[in-house]
CSV table of C-alpha atoms in Angstrom, one decimal:
chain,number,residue,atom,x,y,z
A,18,UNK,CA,99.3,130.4,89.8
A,19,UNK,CA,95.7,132.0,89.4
A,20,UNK,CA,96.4,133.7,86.3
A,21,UNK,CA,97.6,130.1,84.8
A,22,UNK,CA,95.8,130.2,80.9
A,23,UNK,CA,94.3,133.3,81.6
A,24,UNK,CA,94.2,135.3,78.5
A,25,UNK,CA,91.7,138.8,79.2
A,26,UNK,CA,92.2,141.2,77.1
A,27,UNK,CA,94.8,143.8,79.0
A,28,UNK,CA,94.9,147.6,78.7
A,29,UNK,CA,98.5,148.8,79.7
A,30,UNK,CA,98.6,152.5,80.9
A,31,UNK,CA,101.5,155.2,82.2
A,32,UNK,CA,100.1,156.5,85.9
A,33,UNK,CA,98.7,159.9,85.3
A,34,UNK,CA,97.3,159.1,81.9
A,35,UNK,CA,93.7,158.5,81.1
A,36,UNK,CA,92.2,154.9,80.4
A,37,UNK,CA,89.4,153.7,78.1
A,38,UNK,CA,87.8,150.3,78.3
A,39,UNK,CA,85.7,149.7,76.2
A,40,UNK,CA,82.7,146.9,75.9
A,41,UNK,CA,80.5,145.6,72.6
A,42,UNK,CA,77.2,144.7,74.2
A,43,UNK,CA,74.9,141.7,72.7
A,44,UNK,CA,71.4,143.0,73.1
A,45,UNK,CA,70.0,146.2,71.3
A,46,UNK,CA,66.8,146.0,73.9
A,47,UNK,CA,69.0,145.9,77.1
A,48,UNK,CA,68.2,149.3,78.6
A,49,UNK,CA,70.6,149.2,81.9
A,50,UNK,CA,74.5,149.1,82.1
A,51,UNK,CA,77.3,148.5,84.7
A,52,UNK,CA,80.5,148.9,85.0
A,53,UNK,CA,82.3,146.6,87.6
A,54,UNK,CA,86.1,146.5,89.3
A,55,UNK,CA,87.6,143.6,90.2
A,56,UNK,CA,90.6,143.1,92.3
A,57,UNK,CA,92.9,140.1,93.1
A,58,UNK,CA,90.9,138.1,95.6
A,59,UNK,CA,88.3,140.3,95.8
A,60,UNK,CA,84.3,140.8,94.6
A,61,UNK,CA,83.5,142.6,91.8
A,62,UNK,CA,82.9,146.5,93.2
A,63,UNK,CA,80.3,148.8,91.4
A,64,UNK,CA,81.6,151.8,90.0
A,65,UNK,CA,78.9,153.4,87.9
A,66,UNK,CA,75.8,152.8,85.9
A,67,UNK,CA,74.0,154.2,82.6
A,68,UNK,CA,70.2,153.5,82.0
A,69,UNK,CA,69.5,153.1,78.0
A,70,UNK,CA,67.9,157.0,78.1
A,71,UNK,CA,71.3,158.1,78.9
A,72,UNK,CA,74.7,158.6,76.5
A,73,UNK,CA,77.1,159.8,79.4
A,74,UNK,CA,77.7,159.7,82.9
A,75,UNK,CA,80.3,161.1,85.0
A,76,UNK,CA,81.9,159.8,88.7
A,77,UNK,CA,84.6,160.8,90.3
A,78,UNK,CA,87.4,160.4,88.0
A,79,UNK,CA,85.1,157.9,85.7
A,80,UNK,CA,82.5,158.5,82.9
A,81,UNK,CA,80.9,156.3,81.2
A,82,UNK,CA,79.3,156.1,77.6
A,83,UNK,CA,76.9,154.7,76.0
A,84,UNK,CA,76.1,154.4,72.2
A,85,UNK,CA,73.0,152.7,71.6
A,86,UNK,CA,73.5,152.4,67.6
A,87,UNK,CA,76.2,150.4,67.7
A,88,UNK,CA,75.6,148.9,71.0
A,89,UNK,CA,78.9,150.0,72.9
A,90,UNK,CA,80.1,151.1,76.1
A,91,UNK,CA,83.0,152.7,77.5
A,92,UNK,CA,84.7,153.4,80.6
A,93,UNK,CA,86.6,156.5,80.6
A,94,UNK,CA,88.9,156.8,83.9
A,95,UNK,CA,90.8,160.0,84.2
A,96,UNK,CA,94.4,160.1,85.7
A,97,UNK,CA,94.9,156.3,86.3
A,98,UNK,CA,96.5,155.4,89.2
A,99,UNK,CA,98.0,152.6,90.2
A,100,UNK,CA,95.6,151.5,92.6
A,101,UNK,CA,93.1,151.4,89.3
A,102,UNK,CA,95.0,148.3,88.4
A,103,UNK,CA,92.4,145.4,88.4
A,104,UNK,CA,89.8,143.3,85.9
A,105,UNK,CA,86.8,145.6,84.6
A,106,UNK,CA,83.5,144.4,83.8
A,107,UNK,CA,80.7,145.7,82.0
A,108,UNK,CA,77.3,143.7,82.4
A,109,UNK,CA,73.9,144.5,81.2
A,110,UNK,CA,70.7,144.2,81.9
A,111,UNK,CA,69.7,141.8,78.5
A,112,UNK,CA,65.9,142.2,77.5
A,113,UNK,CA,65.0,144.5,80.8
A,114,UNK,CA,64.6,141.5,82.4
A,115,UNK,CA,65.6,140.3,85.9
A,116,UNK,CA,69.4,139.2,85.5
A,117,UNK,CA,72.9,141.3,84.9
A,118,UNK,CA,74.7,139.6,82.1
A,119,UNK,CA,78.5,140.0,82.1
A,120,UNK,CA,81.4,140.9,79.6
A,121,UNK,CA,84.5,139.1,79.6
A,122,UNK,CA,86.1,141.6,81.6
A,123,UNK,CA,89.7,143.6,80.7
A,124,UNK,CA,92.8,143.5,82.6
A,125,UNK,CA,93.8,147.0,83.3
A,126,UNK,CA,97.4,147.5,84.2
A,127,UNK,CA,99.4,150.9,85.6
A,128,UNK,CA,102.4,151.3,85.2
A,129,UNK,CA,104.5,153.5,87.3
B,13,UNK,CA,80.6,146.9,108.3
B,14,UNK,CA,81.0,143.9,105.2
B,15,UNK,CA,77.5,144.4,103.3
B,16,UNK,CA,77.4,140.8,102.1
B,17,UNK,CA,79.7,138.3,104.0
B,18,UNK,CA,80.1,134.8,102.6
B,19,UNK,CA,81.5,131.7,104.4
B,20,UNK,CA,84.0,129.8,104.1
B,21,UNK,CA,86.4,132.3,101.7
B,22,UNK,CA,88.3,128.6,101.0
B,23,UNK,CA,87.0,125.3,100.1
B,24,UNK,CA,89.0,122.6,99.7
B,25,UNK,CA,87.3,119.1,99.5
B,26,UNK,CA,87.1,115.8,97.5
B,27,UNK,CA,84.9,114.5,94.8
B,28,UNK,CA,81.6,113.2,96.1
B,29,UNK,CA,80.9,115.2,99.0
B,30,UNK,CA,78.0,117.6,100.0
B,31,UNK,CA,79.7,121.0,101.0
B,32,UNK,CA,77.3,124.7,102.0
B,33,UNK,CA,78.2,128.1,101.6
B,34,UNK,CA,76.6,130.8,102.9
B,35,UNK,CA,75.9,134.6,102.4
B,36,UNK,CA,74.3,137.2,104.3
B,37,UNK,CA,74.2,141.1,103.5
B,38,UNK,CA,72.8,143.7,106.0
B,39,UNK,CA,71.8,146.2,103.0
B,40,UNK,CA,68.1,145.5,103.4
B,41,UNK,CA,68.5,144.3,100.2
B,42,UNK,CA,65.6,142.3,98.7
B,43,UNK,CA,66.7,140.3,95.9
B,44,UNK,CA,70.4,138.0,96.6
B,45,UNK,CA,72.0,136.0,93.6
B,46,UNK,CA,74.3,133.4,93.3
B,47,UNK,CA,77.3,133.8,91.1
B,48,UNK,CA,79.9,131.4,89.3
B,49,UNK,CA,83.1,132.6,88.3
B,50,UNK,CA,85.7,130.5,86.2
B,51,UNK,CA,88.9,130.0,86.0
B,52,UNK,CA,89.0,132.7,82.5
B,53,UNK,CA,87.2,135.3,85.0
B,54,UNK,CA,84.2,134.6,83.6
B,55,UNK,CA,80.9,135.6,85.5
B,56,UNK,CA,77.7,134.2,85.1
B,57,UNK,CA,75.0,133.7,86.9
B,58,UNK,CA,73.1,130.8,89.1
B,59,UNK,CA,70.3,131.8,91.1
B,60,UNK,CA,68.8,134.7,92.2
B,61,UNK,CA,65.9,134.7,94.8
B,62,UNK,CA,63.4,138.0,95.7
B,63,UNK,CA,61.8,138.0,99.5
B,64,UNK,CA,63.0,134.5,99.6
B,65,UNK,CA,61.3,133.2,96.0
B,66,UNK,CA,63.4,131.7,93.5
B,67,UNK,CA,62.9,133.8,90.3
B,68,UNK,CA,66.2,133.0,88.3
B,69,UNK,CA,67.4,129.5,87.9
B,70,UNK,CA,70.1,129.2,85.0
B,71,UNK,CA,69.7,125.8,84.1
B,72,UNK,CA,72.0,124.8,87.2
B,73,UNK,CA,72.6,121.0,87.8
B,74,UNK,CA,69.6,120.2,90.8
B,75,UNK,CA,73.4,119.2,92.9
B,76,UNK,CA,73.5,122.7,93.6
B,77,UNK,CA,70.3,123.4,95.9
B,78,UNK,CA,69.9,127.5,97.1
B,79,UNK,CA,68.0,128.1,100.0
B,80,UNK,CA,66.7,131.4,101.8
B,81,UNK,CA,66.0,131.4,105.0
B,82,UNK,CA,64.6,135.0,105.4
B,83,UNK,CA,65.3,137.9,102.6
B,84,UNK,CA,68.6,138.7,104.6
B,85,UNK,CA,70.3,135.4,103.7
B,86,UNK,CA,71.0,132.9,100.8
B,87,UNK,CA,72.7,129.8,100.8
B,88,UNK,CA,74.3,127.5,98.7
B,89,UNK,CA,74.0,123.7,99.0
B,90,UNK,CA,75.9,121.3,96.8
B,91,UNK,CA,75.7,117.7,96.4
B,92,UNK,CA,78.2,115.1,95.1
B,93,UNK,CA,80.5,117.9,94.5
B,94,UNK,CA,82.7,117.2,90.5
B,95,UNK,CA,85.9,118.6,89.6
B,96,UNK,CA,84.1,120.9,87.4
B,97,UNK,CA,82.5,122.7,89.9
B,98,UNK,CA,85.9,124.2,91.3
B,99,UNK,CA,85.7,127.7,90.9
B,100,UNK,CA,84.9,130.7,92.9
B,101,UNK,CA,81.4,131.7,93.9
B,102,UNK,CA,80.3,135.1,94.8
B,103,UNK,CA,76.7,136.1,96.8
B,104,UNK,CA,75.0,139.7,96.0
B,105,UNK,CA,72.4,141.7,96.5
B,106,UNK,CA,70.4,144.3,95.0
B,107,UNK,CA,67.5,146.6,96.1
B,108,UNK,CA,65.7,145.8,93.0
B,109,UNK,CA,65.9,143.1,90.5
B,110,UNK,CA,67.1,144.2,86.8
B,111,UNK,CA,67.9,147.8,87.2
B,112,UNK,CA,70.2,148.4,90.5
B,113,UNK,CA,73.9,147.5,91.1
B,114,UNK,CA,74.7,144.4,92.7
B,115,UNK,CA,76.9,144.2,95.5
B,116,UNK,CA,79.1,141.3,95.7
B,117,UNK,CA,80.8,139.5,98.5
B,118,UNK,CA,84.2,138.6,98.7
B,119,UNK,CA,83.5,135.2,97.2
B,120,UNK,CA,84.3,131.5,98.0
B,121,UNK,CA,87.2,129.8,96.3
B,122,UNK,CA,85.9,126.6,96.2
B,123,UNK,CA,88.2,123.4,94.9
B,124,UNK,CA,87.4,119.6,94.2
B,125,UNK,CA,90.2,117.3,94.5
């Protein structure tokens, strides 16, 4: 199947509960951040940014963080539902240059 | 309306032959990239091109050829195609290069026999 030696790191929530993914970025001078969905046969679908001048950001139902000292970033979604069930990416924009670079993405699953 | 539509969404050919995918969005968009993804879900980028110039090139073997036509379109030409390549390719776009969100297509799940 697809998922043959797959091995992502998997965050495993009750429906109705909050989630935190969480991302350790490589590059102190990176300055813009994303975080990405992914489902099942499906592109990668933005769900919110952070610029380096930032520490929070709030969506619907999402916030992100960022904490520039020890270069990490988090993806807070409130009330997980099961239709939140996919991969989650975070990428960044390494050396404000022209190019997203990608984190190995987490496996988030609901569970009813 | 899809944003950016890619064709084929399935590839399934043998070692050695030349095989195209192509990508459009209808975002007005002006820089499009070119995307690998592995089998580990790993994402990592190819090419990306601005008003039709190339301006990222990620040490990609010259097999795989990008070509825009026009701003709106970028496509993806590869020669002698290897096992290795197998994997799934995804086209985006941005309105700027660096600091806006990409949008991705729906990607091609390409596989060498």
């Amino acid at each position: 199947g697809e998922n043959v030696g797959l091995h992502l790191p998997t965050l495993s929530v009750q429906e109705g509960d909050n989630s935190i993914i969480n991302c350790a970025y490589s590059n102190s001078a990176s300055d813009y951040f994303i975080w990405y969905k992914q489902e099942s046969g499906k592109g990668p679908q933005f769900i919110i940014d952070i610029r380096s001048n930032m520490d929070k950001r709030q969506g619907q139902r999402v916030t992100v963080l960022l904490n520039k000292t020890v270069k990490h970033l988090s993806l807070q979604i409130a009330a997980t539902q099961p239709g939140d069930s996919a991969v989650y990416f975070c990428a960044e924009n390494m050396d404000g240059g022209n190019k997203l670079t990608f984190g190995t993405g987490t496996q988030l699953k609901v569970e009813l | 309306d899809t944003a950016v539509s890619q064709t084929p969404k399935y590839l399934v050919t043998q070692m050695g032959n030349d095989k195209s995918i192509k990508c459009e969005q209808n975002l007005g968009h002006d820089t499009m990239y070119w995307y690998k993804q592995d089998s580990k879900k790993f994402l990592k980028i190819m090419f990306s091109y601005n008003n039709k110039e190339l301006i990222i090139n990620e040490t990609v073997p010259n097999r795989f050829s990008p070509k825009s036509p026009d701003k709106a379109h970028l496509n993806l030409h590869i020669n002698s195609l290897e096992l290795g390549d197998s994997a799934v390719y995804f086209c985006a776009s941005s309105q700027r290069t660096g600091d806006s969100p990409l949008h991705f297509g729906n990607g091609t799940r390409l596989t060498v026999t």
